[in-house]
PDB file of N, CA and C in Angstrom:
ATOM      1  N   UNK A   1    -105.914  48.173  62.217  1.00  0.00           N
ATOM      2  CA  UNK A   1    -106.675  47.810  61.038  1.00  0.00           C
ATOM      3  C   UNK A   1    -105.935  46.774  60.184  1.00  0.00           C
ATOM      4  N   UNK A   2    -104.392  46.892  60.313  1.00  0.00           N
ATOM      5  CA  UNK A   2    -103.974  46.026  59.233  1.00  0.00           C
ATOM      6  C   UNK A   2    -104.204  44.592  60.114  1.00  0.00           C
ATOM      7  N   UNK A   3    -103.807  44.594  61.125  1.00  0.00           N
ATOM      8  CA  UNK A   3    -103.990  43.136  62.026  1.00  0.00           C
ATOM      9  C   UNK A   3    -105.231  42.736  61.461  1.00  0.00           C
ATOM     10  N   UNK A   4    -106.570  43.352  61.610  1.00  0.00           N
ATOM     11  CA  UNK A   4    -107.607  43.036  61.501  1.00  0.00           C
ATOM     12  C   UNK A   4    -107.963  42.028  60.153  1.00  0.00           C
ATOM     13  N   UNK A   5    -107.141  43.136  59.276  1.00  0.00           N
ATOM     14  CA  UNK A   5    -107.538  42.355  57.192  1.00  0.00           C
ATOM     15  C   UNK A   5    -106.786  41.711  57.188  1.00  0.00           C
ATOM     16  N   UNK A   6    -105.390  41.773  57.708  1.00  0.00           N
ATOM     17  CA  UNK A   6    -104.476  40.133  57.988  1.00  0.00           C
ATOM     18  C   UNK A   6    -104.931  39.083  58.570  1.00  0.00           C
ATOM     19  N   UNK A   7    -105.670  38.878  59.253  1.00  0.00           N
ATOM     20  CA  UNK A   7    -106.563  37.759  59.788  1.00  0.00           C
ATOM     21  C   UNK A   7    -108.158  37.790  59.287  1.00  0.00           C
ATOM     22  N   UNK A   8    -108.733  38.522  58.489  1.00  0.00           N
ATOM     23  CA  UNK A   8    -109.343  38.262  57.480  1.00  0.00           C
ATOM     24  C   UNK A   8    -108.277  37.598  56.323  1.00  0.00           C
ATOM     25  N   UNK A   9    -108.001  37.434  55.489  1.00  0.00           N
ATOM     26  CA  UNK A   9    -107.545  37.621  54.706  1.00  0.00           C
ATOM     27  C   UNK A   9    -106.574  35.978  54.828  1.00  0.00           C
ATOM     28  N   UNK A  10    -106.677  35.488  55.925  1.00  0.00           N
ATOM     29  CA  UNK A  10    -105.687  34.275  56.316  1.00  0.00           C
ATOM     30  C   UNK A  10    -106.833  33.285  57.003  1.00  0.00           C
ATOM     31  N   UNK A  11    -107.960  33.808  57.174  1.00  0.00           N
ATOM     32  CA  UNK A  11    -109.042  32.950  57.890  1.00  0.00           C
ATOM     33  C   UNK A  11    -109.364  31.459  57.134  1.00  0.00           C
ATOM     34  N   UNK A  12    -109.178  31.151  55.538  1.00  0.00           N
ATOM     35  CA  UNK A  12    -109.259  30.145  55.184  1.00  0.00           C
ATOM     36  C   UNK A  12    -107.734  29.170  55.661  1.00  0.00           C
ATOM     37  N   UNK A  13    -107.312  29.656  56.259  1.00  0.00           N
ATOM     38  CA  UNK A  13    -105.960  28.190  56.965  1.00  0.00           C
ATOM     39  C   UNK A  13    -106.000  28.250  57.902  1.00  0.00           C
ATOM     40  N   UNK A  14    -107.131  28.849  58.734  1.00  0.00           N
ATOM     41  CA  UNK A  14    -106.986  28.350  60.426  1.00  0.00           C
ATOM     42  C   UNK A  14    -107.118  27.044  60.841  1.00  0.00           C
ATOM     43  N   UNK A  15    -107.882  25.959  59.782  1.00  0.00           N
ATOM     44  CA  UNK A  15    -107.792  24.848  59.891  1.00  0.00           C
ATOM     45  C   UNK A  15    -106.600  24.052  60.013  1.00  0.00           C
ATOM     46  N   UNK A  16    -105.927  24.285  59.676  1.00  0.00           N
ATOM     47  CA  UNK A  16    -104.717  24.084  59.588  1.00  0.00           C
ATOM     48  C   UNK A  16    -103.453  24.625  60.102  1.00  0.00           C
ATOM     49  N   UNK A  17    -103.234  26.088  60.096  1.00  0.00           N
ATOM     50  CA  UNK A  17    -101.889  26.982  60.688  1.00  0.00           C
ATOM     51  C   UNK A  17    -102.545  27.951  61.518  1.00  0.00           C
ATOM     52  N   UNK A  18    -103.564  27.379  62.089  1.00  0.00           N
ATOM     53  CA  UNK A  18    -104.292  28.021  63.526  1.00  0.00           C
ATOM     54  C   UNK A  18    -102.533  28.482  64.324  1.00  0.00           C
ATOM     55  N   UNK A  19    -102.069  27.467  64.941  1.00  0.00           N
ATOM     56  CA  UNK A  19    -101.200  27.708  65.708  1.00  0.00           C
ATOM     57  C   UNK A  19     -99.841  28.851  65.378  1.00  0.00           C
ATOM     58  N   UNK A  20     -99.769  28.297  63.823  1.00  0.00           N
ATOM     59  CA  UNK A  20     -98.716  29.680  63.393  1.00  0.00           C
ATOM     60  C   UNK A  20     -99.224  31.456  63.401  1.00  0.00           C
ATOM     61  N   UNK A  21    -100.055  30.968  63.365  1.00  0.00           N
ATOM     62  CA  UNK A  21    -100.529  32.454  62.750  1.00  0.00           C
ATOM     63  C   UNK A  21    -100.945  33.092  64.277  1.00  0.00           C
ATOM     64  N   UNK A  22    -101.562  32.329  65.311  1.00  0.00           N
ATOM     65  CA  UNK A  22    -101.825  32.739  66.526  1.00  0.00           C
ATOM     66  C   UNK A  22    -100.165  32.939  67.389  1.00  0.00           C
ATOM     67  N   UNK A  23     -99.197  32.463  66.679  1.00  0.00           N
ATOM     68  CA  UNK A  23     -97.712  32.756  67.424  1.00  0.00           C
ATOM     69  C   UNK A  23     -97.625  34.238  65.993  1.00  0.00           C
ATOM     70  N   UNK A  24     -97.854  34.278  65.456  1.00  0.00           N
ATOM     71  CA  UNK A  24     -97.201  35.686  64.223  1.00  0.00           C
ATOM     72  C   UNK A  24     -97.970  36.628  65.278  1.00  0.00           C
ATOM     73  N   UNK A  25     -99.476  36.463  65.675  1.00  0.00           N
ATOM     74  CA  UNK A  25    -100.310  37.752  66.112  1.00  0.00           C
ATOM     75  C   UNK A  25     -99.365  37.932  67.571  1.00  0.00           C
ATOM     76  N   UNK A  26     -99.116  36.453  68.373  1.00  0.00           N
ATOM     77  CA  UNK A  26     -98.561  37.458  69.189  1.00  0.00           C
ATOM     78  C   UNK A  26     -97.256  38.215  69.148  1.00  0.00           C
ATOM     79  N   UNK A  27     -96.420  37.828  68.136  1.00  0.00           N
ATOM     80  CA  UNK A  27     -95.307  38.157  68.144  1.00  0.00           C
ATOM     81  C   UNK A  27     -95.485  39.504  67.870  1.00  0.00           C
ATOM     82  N   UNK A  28     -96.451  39.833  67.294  1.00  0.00           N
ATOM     83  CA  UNK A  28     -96.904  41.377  66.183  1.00  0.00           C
ATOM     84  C   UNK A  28     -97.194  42.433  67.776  1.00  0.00           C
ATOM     85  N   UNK A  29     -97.939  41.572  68.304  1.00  0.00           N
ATOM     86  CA  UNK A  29     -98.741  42.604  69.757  1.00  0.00           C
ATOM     87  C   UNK A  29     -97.848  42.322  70.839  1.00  0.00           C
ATOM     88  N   UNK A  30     -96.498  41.875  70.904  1.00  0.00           N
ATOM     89  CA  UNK A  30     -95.198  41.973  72.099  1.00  0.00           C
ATOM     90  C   UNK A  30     -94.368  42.761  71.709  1.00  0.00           C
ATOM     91  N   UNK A  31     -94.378  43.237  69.667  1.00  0.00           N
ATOM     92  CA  UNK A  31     -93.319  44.080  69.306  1.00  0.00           C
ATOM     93  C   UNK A  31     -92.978  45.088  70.446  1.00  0.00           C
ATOM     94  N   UNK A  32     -91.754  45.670  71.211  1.00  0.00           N
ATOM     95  CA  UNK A  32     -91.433  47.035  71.774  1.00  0.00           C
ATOM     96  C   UNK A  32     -92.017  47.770  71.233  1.00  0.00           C
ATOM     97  N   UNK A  33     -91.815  47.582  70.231  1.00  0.00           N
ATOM     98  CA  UNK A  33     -91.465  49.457  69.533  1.00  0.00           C
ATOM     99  C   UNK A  33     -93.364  50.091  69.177  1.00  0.00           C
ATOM    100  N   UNK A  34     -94.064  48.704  68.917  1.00  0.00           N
ATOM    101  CA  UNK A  34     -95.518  48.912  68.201  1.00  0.00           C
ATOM    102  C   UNK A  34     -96.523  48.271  69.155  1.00  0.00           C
ATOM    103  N   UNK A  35     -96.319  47.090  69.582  1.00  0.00           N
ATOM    104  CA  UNK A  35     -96.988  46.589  70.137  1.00  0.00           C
ATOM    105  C   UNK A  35     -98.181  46.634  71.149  1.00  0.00           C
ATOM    106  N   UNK A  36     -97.922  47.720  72.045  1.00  0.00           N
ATOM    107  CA  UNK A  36     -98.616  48.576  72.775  1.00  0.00           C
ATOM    108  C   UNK A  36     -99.726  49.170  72.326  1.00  0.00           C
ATOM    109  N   UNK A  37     -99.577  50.145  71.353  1.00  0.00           N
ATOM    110  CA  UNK A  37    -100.357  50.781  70.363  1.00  0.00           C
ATOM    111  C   UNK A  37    -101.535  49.803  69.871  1.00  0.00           C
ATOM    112  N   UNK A  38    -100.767  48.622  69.223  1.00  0.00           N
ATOM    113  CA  UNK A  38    -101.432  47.934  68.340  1.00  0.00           C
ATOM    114  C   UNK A  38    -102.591  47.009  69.355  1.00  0.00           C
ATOM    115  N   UNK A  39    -102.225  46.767  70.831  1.00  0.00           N
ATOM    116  CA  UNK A  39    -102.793  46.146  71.858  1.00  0.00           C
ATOM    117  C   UNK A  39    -104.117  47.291  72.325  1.00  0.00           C
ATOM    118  N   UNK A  40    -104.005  48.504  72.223  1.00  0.00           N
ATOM    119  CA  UNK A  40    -104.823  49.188  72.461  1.00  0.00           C
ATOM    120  C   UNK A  40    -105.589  49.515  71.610  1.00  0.00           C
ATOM    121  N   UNK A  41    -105.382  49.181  70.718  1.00  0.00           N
ATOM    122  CA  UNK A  41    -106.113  49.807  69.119  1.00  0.00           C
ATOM    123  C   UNK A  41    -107.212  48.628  69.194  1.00  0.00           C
ATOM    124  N   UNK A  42    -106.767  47.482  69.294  1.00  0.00           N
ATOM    125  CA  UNK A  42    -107.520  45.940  69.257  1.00  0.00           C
ATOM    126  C   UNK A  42    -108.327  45.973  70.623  1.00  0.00           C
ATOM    127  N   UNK A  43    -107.991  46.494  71.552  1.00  0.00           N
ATOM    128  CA  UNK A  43    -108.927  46.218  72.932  1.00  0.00           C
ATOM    129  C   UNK A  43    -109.735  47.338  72.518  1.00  0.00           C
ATOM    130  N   UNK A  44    -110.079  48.803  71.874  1.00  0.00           N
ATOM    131  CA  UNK A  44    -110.823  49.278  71.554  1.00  0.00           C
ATOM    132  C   UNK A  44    -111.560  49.473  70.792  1.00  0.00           C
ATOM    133  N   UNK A  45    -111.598  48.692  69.861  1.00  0.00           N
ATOM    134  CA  UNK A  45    -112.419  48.352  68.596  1.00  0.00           C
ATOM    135  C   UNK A  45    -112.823  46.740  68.607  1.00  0.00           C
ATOM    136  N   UNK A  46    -112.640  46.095  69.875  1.00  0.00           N
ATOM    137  CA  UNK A  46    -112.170  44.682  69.415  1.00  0.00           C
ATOM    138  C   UNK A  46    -113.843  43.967  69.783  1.00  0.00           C
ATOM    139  N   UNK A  47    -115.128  45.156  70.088  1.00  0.00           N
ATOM    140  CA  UNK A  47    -116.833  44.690  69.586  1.00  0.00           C
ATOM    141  C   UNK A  47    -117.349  45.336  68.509  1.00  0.00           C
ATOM    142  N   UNK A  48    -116.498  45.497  67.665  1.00  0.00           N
ATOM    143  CA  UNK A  48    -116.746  45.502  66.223  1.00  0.00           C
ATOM    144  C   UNK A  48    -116.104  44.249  65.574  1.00  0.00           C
ATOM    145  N   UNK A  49    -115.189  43.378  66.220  1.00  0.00           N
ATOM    146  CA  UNK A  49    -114.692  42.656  65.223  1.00  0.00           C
ATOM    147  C   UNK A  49    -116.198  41.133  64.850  1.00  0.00           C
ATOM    148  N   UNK A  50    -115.477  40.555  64.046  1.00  0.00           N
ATOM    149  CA  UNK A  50    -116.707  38.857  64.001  1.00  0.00           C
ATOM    150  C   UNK A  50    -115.964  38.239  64.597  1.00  0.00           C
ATOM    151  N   UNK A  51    -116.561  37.765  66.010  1.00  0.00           N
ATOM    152  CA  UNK A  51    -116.490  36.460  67.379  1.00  0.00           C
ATOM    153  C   UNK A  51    -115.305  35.694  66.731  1.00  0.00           C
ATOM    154  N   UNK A  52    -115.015  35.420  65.472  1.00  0.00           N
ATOM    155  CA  UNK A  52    -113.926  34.486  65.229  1.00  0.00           C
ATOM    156  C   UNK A  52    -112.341  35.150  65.412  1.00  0.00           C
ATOM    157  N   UNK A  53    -112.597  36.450  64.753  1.00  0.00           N
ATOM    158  CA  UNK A  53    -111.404  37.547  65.203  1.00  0.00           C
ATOM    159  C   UNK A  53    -111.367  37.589  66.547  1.00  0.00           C
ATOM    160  N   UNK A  54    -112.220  38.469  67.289  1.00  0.00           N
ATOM    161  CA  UNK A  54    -112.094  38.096  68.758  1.00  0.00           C
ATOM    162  C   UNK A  54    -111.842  37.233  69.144  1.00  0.00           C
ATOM    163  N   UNK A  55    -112.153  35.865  68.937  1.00  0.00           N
ATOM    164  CA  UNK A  55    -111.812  34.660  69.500  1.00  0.00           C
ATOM    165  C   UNK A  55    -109.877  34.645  69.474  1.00  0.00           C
ATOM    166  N   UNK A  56    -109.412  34.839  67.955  1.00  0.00           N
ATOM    167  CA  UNK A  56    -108.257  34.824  67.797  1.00  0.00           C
ATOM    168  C   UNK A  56    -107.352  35.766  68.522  1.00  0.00           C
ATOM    169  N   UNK A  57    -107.799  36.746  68.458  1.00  0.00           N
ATOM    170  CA  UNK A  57    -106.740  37.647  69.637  1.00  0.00           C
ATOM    171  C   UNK A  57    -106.793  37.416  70.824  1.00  0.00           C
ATOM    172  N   UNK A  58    -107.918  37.525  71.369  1.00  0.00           N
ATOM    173  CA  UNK A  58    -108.322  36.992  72.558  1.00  0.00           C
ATOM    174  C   UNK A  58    -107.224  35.762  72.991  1.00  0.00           C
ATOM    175  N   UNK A  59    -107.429  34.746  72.723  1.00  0.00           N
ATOM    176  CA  UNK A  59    -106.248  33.279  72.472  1.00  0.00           C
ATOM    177  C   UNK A  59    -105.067  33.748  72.766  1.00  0.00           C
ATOM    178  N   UNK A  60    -104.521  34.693  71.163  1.00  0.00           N
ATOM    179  CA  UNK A  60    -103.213  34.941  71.147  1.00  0.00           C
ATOM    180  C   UNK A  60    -103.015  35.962  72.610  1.00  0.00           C
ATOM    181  N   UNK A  61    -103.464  37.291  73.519  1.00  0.00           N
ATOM    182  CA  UNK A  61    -103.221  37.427  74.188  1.00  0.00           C
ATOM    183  C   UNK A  61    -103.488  36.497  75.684  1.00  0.00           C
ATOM    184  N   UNK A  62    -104.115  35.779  75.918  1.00  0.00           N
ATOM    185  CA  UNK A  62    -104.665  34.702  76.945  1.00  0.00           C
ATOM    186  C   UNK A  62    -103.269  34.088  76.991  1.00  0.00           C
ATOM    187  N   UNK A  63    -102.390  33.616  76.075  1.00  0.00           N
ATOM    188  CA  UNK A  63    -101.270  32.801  76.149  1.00  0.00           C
ATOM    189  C   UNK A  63    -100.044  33.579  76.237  1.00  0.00           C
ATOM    190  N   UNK A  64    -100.052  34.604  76.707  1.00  0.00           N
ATOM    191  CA  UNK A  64     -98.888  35.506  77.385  1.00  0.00           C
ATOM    192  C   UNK A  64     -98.766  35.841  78.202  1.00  0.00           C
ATOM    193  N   UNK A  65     -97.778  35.912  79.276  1.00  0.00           N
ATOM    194  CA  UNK A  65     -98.049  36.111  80.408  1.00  0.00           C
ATOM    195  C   UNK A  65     -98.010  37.521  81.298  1.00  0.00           C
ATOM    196  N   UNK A  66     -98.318  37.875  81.906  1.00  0.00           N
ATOM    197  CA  UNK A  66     -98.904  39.354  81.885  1.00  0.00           C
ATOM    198  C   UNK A  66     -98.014  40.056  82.174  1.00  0.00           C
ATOM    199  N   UNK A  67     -96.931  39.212  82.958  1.00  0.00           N
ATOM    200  CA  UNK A  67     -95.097  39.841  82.974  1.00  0.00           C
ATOM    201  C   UNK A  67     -94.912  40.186  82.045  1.00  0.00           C
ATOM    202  N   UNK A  68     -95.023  39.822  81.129  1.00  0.00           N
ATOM    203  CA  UNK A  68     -94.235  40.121  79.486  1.00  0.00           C
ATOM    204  C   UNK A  68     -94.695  41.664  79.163  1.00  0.00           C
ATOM    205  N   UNK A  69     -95.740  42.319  80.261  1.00  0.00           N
ATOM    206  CA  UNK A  69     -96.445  43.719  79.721  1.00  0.00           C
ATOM    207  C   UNK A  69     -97.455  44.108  78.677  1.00  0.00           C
ATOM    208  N   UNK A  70     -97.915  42.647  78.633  1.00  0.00           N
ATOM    209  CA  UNK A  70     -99.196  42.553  77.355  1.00  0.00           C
ATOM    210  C   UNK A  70    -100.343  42.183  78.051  1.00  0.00           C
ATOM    211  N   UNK A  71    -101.334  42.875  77.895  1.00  0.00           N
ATOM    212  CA  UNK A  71    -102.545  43.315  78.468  1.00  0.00           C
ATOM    213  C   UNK A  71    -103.394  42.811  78.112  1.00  0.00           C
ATOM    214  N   UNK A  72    -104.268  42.405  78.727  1.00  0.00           N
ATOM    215  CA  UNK A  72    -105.692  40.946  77.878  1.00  0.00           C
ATOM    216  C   UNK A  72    -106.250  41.747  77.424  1.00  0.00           C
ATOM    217  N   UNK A  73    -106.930  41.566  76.145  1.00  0.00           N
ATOM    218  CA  UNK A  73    -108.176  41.965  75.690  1.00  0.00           C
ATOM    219  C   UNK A  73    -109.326  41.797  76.869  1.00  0.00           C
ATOM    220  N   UNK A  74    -109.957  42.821  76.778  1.00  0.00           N
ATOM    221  CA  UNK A  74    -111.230  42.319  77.438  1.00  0.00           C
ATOM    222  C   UNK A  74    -112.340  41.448  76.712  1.00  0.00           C
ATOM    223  N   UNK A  75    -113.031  40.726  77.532  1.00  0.00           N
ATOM    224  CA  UNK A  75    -114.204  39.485  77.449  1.00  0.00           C
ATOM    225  C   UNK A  75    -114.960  40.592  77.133  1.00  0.00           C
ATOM    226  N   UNK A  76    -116.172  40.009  76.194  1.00  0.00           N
ATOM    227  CA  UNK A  76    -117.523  40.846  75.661  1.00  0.00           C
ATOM    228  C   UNK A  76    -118.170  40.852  76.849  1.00  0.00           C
ATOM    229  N   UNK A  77    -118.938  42.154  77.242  1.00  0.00           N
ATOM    230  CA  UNK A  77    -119.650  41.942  78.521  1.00  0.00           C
ATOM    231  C   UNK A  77    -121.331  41.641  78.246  1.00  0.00           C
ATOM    232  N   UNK A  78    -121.528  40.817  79.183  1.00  0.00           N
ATOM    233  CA  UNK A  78    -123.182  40.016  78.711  1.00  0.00           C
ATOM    234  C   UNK A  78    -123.786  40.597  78.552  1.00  0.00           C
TER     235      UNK A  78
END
């Protein structure tokens, strides 16, 4: 939930610090210690979020590589 209102809450500078803020989310969802949790929390709630949130996690996990032990969100199914 906090990921969620943190990227509410930062959505007016994606124009701009798109790229920072998509390196903070992943850094947040590779943490050891949380990260996991926080990756599962987001893949299970993550067709409630608005397409622009999804879009953003989605991204931030798409650009990790699956060695690293971070798990894609799943695609909305048609």
């Amino acid at each position: 939930m906090r990921v969620v209102q943190a990227l509410h809450w930062v959505r007016d500078l994606l124009p701009t610090d798109q790229d920072r803020i998509v390196k903070r989310l992943q850094s947040i969802i590779s943490d050891p210690a949380h990260g996991a949790t926080i990756r599962q929390d987001l893949a299970a709630g993550i067709h409630t979020l608005p397409t622009w949130i999804q879009d953003l996690i989605r991204n931030a996990t798409a650009q990790r590589h699956p060695s690293n032990g971070l798990s894609k969100i799943p695609a909305p199914k048609p």
